[in-house]
mmCIF file of C-alpha atoms and ligand atoms in Angstrom:
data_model
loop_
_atom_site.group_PDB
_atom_site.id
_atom_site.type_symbol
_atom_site.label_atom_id
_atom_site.label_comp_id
_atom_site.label_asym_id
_atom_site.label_seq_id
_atom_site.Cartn_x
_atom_site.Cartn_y
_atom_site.Cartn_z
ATOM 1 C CA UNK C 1 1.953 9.186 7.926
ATOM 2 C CA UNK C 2 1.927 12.977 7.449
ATOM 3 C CA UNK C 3 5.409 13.769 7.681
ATOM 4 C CA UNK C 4 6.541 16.574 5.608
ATOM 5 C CA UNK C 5 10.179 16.801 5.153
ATOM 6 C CA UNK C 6 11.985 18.910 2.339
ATOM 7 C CA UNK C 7 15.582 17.601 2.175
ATOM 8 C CA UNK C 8 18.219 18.134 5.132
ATOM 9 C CA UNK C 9 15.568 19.478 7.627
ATOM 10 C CA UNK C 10 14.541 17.121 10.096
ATOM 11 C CA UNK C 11 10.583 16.602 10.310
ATOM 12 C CA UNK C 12 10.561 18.709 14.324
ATOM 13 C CA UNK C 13 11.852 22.021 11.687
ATOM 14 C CA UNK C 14 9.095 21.925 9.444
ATOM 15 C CA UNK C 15 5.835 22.241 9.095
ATOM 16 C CA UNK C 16 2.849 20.847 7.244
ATOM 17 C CA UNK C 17 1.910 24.026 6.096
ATOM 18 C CA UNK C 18 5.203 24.916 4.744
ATOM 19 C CA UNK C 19 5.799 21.779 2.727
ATOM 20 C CA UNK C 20 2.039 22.558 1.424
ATOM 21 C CA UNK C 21 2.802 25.610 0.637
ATOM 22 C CA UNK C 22 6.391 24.701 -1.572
ATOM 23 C CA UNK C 23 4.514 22.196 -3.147
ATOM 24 C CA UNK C 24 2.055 24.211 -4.471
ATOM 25 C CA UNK C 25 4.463 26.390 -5.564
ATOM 26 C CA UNK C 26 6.050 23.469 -7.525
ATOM 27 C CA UNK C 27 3.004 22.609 -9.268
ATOM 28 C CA UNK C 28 1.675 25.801 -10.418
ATOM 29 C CA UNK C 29 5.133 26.332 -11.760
ATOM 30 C CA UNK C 30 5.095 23.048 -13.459
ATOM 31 C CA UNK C 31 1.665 23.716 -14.704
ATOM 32 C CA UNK C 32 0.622 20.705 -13.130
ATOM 33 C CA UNK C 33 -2.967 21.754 -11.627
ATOM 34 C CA UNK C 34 -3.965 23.796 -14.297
ATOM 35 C CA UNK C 35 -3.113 20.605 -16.749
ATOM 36 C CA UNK C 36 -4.602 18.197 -14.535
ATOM 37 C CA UNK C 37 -8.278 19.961 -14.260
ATOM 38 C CA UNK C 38 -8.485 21.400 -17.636
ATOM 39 C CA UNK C 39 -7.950 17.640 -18.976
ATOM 40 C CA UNK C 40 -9.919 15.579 -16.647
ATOM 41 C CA UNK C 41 -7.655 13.894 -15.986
ATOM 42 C CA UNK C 42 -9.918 12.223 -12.655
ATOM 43 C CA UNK C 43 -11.492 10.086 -15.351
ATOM 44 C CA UNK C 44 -10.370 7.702 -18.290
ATOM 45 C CA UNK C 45 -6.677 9.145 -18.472
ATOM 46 C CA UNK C 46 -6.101 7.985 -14.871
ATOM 47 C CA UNK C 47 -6.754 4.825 -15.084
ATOM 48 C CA UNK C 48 -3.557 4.667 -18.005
ATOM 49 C CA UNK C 49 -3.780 1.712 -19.722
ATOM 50 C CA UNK C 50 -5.713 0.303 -17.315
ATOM 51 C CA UNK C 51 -9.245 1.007 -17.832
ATOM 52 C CA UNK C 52 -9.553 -2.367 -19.759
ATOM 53 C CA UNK C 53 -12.117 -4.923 -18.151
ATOM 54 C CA UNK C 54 -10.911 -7.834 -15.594
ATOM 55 C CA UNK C 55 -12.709 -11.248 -16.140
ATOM 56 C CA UNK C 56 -12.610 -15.425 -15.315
ATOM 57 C CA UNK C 57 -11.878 -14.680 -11.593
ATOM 58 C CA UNK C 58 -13.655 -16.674 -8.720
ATOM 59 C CA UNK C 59 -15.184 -15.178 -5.411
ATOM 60 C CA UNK C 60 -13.304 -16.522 -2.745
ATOM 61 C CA UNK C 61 -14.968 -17.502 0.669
ATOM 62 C CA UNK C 62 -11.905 -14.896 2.549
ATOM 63 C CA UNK C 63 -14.346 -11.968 1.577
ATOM 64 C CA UNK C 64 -16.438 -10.054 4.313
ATOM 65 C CA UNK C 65 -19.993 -9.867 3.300
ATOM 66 C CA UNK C 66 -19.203 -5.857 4.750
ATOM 67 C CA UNK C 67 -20.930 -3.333 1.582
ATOM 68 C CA UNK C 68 -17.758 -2.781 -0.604
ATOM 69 C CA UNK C 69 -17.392 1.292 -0.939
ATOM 70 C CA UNK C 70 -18.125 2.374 -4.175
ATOM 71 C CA UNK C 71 -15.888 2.726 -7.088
ATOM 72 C CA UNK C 72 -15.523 6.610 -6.967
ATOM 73 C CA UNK C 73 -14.510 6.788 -3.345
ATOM 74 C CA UNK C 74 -11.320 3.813 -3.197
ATOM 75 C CA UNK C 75 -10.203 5.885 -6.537
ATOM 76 C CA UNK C 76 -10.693 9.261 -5.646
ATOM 77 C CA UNK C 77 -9.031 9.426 -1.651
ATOM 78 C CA UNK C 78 -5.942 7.996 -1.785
ATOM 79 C CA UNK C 79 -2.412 7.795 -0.170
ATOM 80 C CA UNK C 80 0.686 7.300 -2.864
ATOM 81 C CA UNK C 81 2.959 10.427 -1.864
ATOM 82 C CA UNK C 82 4.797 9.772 -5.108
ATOM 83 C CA UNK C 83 1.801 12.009 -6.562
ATOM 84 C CA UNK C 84 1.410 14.009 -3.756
ATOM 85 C CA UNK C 85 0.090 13.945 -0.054
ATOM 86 C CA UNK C 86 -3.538 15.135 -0.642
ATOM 87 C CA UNK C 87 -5.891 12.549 -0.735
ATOM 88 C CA UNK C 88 -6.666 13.997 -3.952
ATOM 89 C CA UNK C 89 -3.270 14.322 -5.703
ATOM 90 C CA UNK C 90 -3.078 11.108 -6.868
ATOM 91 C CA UNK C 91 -6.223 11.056 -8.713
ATOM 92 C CA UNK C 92 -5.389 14.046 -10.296
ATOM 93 C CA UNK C 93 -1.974 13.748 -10.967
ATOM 94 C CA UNK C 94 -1.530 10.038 -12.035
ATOM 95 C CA UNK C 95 -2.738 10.545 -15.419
ATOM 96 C CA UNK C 96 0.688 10.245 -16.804
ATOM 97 C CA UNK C 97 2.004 7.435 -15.225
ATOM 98 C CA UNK C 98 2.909 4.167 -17.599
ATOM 99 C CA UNK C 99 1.989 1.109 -16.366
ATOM 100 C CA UNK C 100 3.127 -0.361 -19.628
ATOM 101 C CA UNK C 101 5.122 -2.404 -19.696
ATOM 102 C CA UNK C 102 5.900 -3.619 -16.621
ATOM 103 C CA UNK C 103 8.062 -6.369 -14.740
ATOM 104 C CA UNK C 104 8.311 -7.438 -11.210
ATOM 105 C CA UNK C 105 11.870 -8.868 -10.418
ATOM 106 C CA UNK C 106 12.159 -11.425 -8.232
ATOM 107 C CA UNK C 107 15.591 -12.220 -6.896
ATOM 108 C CA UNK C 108 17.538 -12.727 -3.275
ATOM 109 C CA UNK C 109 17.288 -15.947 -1.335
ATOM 110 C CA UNK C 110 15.572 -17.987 -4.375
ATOM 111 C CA UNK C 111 16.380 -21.305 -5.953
ATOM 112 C CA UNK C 112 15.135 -20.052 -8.951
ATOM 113 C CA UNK C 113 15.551 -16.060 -9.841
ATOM 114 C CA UNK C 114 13.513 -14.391 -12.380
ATOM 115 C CA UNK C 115 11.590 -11.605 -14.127
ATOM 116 C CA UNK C 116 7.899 -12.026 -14.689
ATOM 117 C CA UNK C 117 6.189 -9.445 -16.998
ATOM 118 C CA UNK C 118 2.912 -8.241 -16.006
ATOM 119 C CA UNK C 119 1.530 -10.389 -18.190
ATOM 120 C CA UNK C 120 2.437 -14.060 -16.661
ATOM 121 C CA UNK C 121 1.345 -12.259 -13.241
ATOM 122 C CA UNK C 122 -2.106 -12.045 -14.707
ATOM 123 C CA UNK C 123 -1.914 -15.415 -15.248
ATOM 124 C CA UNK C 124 -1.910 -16.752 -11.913
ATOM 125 C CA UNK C 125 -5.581 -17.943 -10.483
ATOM 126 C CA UNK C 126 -7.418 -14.299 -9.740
ATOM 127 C CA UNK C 127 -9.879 -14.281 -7.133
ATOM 128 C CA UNK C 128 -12.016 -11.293 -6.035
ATOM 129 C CA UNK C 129 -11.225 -10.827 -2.414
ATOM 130 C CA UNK C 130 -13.269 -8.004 -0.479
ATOM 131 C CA UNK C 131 -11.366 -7.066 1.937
ATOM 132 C CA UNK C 132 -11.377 -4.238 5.266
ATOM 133 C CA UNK C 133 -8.574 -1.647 4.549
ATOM 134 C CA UNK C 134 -7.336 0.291 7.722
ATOM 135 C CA UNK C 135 -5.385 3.137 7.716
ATOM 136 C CA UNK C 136 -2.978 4.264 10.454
ATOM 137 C CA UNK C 137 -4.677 7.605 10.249
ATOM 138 C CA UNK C 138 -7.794 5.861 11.324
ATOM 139 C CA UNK C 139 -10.027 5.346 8.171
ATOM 140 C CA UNK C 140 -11.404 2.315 6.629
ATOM 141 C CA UNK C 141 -12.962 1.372 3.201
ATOM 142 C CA UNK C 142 -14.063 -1.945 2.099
ATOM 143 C CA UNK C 143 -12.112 -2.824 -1.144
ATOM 144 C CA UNK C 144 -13.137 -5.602 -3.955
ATOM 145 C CA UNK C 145 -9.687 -6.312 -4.967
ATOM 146 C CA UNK C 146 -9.026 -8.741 -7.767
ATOM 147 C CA UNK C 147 -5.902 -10.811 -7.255
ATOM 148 C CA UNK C 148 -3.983 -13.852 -6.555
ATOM 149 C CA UNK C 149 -2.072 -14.915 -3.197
ATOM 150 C CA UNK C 150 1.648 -13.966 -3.110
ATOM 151 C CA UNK C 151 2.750 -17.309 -2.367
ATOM 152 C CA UNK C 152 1.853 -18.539 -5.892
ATOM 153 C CA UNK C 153 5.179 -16.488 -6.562
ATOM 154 C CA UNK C 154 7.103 -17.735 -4.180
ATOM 155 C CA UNK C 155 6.295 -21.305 -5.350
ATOM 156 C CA UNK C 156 7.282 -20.235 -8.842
ATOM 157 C CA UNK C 157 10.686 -19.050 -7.267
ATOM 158 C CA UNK C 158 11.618 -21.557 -4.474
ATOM 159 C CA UNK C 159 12.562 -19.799 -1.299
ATOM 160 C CA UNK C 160 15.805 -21.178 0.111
ATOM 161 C CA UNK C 161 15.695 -21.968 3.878
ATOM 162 C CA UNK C 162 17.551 -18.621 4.189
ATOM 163 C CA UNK C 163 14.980 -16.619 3.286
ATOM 164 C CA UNK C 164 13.482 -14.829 6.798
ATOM 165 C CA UNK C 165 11.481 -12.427 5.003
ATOM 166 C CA UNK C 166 10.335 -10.497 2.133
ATOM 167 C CA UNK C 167 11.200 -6.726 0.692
ATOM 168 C CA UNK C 168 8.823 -5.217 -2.027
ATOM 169 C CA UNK C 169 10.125 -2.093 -4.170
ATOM 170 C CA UNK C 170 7.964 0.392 -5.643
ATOM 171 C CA UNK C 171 8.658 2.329 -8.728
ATOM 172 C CA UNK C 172 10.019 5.320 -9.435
ATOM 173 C CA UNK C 173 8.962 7.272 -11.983
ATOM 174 C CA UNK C 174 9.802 10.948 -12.150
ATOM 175 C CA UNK C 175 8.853 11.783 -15.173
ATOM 176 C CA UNK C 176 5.168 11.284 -13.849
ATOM 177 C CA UNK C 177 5.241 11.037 -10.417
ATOM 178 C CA UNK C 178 5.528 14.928 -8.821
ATOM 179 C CA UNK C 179 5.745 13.836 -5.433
ATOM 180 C CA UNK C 180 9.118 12.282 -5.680
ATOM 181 C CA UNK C 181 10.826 15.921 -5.892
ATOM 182 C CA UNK C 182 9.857 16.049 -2.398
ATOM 183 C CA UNK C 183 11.962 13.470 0.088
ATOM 184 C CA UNK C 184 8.712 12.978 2.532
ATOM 185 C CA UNK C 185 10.405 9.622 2.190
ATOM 186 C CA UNK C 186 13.348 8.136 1.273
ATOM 187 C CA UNK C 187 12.470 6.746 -1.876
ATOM 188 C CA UNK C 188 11.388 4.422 -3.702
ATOM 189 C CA UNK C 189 8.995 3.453 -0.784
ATOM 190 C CA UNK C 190 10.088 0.067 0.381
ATOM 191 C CA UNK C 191 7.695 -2.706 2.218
ATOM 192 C CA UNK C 192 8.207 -5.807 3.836
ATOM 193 C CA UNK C 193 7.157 -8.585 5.642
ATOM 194 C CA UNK C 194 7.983 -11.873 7.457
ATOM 195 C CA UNK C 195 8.448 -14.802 5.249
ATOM 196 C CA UNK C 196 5.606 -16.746 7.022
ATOM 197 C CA UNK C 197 2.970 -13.097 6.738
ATOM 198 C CA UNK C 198 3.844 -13.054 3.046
ATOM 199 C CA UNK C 199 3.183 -16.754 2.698
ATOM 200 C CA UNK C 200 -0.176 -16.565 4.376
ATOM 201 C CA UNK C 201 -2.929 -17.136 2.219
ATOM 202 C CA UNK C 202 -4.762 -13.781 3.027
ATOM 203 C CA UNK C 203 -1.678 -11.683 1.458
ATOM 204 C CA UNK C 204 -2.701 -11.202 -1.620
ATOM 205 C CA UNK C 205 -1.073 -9.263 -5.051
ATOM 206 C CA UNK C 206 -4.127 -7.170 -6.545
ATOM 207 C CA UNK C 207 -4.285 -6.094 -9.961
ATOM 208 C CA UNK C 208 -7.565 -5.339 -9.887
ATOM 209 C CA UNK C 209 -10.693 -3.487 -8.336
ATOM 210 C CA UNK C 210 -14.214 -4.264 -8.894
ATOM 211 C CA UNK C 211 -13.992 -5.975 -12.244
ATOM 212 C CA UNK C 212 -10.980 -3.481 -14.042
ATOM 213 C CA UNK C 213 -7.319 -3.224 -14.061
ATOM 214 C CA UNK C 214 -6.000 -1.412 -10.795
ATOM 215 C CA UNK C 215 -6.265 2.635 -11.711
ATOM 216 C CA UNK C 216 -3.048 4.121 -11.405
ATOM 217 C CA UNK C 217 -3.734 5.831 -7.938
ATOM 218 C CA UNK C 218 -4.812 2.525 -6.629
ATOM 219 C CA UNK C 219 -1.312 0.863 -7.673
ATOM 220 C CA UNK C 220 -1.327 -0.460 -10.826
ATOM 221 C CA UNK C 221 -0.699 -2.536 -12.615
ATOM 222 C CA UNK C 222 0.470 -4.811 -9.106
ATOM 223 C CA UNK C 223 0.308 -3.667 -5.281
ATOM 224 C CA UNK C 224 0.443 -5.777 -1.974
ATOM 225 C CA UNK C 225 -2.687 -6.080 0.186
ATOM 226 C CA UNK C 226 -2.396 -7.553 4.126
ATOM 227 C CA UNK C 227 -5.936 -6.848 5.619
ATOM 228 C CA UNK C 228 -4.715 -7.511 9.093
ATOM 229 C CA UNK C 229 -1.537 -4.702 8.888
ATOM 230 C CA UNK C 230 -2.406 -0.604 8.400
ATOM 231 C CA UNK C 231 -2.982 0.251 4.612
ATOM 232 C CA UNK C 232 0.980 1.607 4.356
ATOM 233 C CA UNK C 233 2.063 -1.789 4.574
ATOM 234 C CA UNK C 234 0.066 -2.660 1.345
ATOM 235 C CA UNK C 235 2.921 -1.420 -1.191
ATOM 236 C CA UNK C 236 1.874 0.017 -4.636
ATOM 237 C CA UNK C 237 3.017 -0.077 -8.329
ATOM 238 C CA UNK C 238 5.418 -2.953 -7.137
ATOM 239 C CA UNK C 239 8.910 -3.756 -9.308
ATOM 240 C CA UNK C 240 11.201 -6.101 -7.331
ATOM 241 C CA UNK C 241 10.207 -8.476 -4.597
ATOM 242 C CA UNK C 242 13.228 -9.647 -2.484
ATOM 243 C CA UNK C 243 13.471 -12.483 -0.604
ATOM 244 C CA UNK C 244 16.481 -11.903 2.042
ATOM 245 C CA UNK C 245 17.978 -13.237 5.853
ATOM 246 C CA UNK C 246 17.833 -9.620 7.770
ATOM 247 C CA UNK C 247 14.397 -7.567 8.086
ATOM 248 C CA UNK C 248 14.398 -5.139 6.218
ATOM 249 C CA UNK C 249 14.089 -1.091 6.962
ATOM 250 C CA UNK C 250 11.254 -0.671 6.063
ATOM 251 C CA UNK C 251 10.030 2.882 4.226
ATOM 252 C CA UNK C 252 7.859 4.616 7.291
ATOM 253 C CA UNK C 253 10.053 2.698 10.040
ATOM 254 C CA UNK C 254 13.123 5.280 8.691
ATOM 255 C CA UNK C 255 11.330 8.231 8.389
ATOM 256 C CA UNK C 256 10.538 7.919 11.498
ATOM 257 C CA UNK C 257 10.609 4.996 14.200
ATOM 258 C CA UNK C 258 8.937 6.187 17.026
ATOM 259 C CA UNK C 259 5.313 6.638 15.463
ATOM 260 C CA UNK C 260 5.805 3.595 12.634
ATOM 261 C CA UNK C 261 7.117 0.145 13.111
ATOM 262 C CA UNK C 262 7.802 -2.867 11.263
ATOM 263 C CA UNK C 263 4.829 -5.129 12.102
ATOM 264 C CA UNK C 264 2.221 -2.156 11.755
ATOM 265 C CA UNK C 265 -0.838 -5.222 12.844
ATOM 266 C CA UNK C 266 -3.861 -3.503 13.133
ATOM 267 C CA UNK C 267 -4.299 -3.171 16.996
ATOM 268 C CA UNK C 268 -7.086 -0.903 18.940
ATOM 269 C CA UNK C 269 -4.732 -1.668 21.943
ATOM 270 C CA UNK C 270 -1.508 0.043 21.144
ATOM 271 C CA UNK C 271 -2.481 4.199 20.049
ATOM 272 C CA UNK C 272 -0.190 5.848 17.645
ATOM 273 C CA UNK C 273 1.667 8.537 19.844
ATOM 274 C CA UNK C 274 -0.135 11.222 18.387
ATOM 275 C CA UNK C 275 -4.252 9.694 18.320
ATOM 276 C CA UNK C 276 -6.067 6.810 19.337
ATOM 277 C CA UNK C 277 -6.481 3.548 17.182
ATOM 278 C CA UNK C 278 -9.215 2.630 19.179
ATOM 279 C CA UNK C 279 -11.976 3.864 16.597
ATOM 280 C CA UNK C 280 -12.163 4.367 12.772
ATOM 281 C CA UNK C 281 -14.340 6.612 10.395
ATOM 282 C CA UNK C 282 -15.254 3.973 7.854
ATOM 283 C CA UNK C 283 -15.310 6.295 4.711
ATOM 284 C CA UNK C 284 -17.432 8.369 3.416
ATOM 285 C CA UNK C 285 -18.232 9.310 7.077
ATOM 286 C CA UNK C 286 -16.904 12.390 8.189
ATOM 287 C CA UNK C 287 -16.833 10.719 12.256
ATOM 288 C CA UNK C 288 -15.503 7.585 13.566
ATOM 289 C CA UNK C 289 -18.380 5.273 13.404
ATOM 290 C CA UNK C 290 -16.398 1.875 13.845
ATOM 291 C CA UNK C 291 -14.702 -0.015 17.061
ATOM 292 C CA UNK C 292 -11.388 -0.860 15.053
ATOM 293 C CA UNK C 293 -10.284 -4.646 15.458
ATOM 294 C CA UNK C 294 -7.848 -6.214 16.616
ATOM 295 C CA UNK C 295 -5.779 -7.378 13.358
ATOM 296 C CA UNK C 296 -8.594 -5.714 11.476
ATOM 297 C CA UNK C 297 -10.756 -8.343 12.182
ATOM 298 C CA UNK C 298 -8.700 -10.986 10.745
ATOM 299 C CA UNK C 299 -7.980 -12.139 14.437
ATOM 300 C CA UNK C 300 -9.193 -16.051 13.846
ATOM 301 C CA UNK C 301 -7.035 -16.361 10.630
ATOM 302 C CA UNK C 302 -3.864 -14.713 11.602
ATOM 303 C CA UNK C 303 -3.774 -14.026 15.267
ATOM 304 C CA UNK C 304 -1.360 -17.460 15.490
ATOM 305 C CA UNK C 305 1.835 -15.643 13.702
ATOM 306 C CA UNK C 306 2.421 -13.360 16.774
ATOM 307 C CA UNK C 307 1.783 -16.489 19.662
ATOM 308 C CA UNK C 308 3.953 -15.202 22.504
ATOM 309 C CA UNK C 309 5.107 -11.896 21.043
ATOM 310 C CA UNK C 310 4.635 -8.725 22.584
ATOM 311 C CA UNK C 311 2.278 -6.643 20.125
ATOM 312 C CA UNK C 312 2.752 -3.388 22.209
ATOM 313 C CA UNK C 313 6.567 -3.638 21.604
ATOM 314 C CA UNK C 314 6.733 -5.214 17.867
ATOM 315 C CA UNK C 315 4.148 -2.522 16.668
HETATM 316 N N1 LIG J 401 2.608 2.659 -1.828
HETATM 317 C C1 LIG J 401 3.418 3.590 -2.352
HETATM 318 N N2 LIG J 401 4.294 3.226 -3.308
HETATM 319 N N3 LIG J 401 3.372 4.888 -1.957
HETATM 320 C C2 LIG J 401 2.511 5.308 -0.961
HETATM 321 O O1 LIG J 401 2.510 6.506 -0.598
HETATM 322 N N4 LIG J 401 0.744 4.660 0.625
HETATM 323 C C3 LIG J 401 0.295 3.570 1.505
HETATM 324 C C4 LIG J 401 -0.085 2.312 0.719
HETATM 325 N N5 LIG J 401 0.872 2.041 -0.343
HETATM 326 C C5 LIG J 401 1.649 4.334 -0.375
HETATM 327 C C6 LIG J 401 1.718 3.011 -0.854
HETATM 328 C C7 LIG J 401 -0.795 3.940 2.399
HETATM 329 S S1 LIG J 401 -0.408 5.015 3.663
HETATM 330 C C8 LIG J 401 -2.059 3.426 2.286
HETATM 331 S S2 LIG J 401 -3.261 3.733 3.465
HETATM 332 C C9 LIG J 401 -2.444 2.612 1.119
HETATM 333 O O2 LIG J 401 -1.381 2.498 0.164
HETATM 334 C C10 LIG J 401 -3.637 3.269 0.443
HETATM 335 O O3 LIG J 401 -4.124 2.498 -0.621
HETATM 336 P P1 LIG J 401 -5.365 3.050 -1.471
HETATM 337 O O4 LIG J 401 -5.041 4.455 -1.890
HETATM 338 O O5 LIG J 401 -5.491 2.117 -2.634
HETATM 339 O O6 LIG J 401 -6.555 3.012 -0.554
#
């Protein structure tokens, strides 16, 4: 994360204050802060369309019995650059996005192509999973996500023998997304995974959080969440899922390979070149107060994907 870089500089000319600084400068010219305090836009408004009440899903025996953070704090810190790169912006400045209606193409190495609306999706079996998040930049929540595994899709679709491993696109909305007048990445921000990671029963397609419809800044209406990979991995506001031969570039890999790979498994063993991984400030602490995991603790479920790899060199 935390790469700020305004189009044809490269990230060593720039620096975070400057990009700060510009985008400020955007926003009070677009009368976005003033807008976004003076209607409260942190409450109601940001959840869109998606205030409305979740019900008729199970508990599933893949939750940690860990204290789930509260409501307030996985919807008020967030990281979805297309609002911004404060932890803040996206609360703030998500109020206008339209997760209405919505479809999630599914196409590439498939016996059987389609389109689902949002609608069918919240059809499948939803389960509320509690899961660890990790972020790269070493903080954790605990997250009651409401959801149903991503292989009920692929058995709707029929992967061909082809198909090596999975791309998710996110959307792109500029009319409502600020952040994506700044190329911090090359959008839209692009995710993927291994066919056999995405088929794993733990990867899960959230449209939910506690017992509501996923707030904007969270994702909605549909995001990814791996609990074993860091939290970038988990792809929001998804609208195509690809199933193809060649992995795919993935969005943090191109902006910049050295610090971000395409595995991204939680690992306390392997530091990101610029801090340790070793320890994590489980949020709201202000100090690490947490020996991270290897895979994020999800070491006895999914530690048998990587048998024989190197995890210091597939990072
Ligand atoms: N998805 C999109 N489209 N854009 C983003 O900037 N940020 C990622 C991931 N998914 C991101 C994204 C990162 S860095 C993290 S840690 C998680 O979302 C954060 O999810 P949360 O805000 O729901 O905790």
């Amino acid at each position: 994360m935390l790469i700020k870089r305004p189009a044809g500089i490269k990230p060593s000319e720039i620096t975070p204050y400057d990009f700060y600084r510009r985008r400020r400068e955007f926003m009070a010219s677009a009368g976005l802060l003033a807008a976004a305090g003076a209607s409260g836009l942190l409450s109601a408004e940001a959840f869109g369309q998606d205030g409305a009440k979740l019900s008729g899903f199970r508990k599933s025996s893949f939750s940690t019995s860990e204290k789930p953070n509260t409501f307030k704090d996985i919807s008020s810190y967030n990281n979805y650059y297309e609002f911004g790169t404060d932890k803040s912006d996206p609360a703030e400045l998500a109020g206008k996005f339209k997760a209405r209606p919505w479809t999630v193409k599914v196409s590439g190495e498939v016996k059987k192509p389609r389109t689902f609306g949002i609608e069918e999706l919240l059809k499948f079996p939803l389960e509320e999973r509690i899961y660890r998040l990790r972020c790269v930049e070493a903080w954790s929540m605990v997250i009651p996500w409401v959801g149903f595994e991503f292989n009920q899709i692929a058995k709707q679709v029929e992967p061909t023998s082809k198909a090596k491993f999975v791309e998710f696109v996110t959307v792109m909305q500029p009319e409502t997304m600020p952040g994506l007048r700044y190329p911090v990445l090359n959008w839209p921000y692009l995710e993927g995974l291994r066919i056999d990671e995405a088929m794993h029963p733990l990867t899960l397609m959230a449209v939910g959080l506690y017992d509501q419809m996923l707030p904007s800044q969270n994702g909605a209406p549909i995001r990814l969440v791996v609990p074993w990979k860091y939290g970038f991995k988990s792809a929001k506001s998804i609208v195509e899922i690809r199933f193809v031969e060649k992995q795919p570039k993935v969005a943090w890999e191109v902006a910049n390979s050295s610090e971000y790979g395409f595995y991204s498994n939680v690992n306390p063993d392997v530091d990101h070149p610029r801090w340790s991984q070793k320890t994590e400030k489980r949020l709201p602490a202000f100090f690490a107060n947490h020996k991270t995991e290897m895979f994020n603790g999800y070491g006895d479920q999914v530690a048998k994907l990587y048998a024989g790899m190197d995890l210091k060199k597939f990072y």
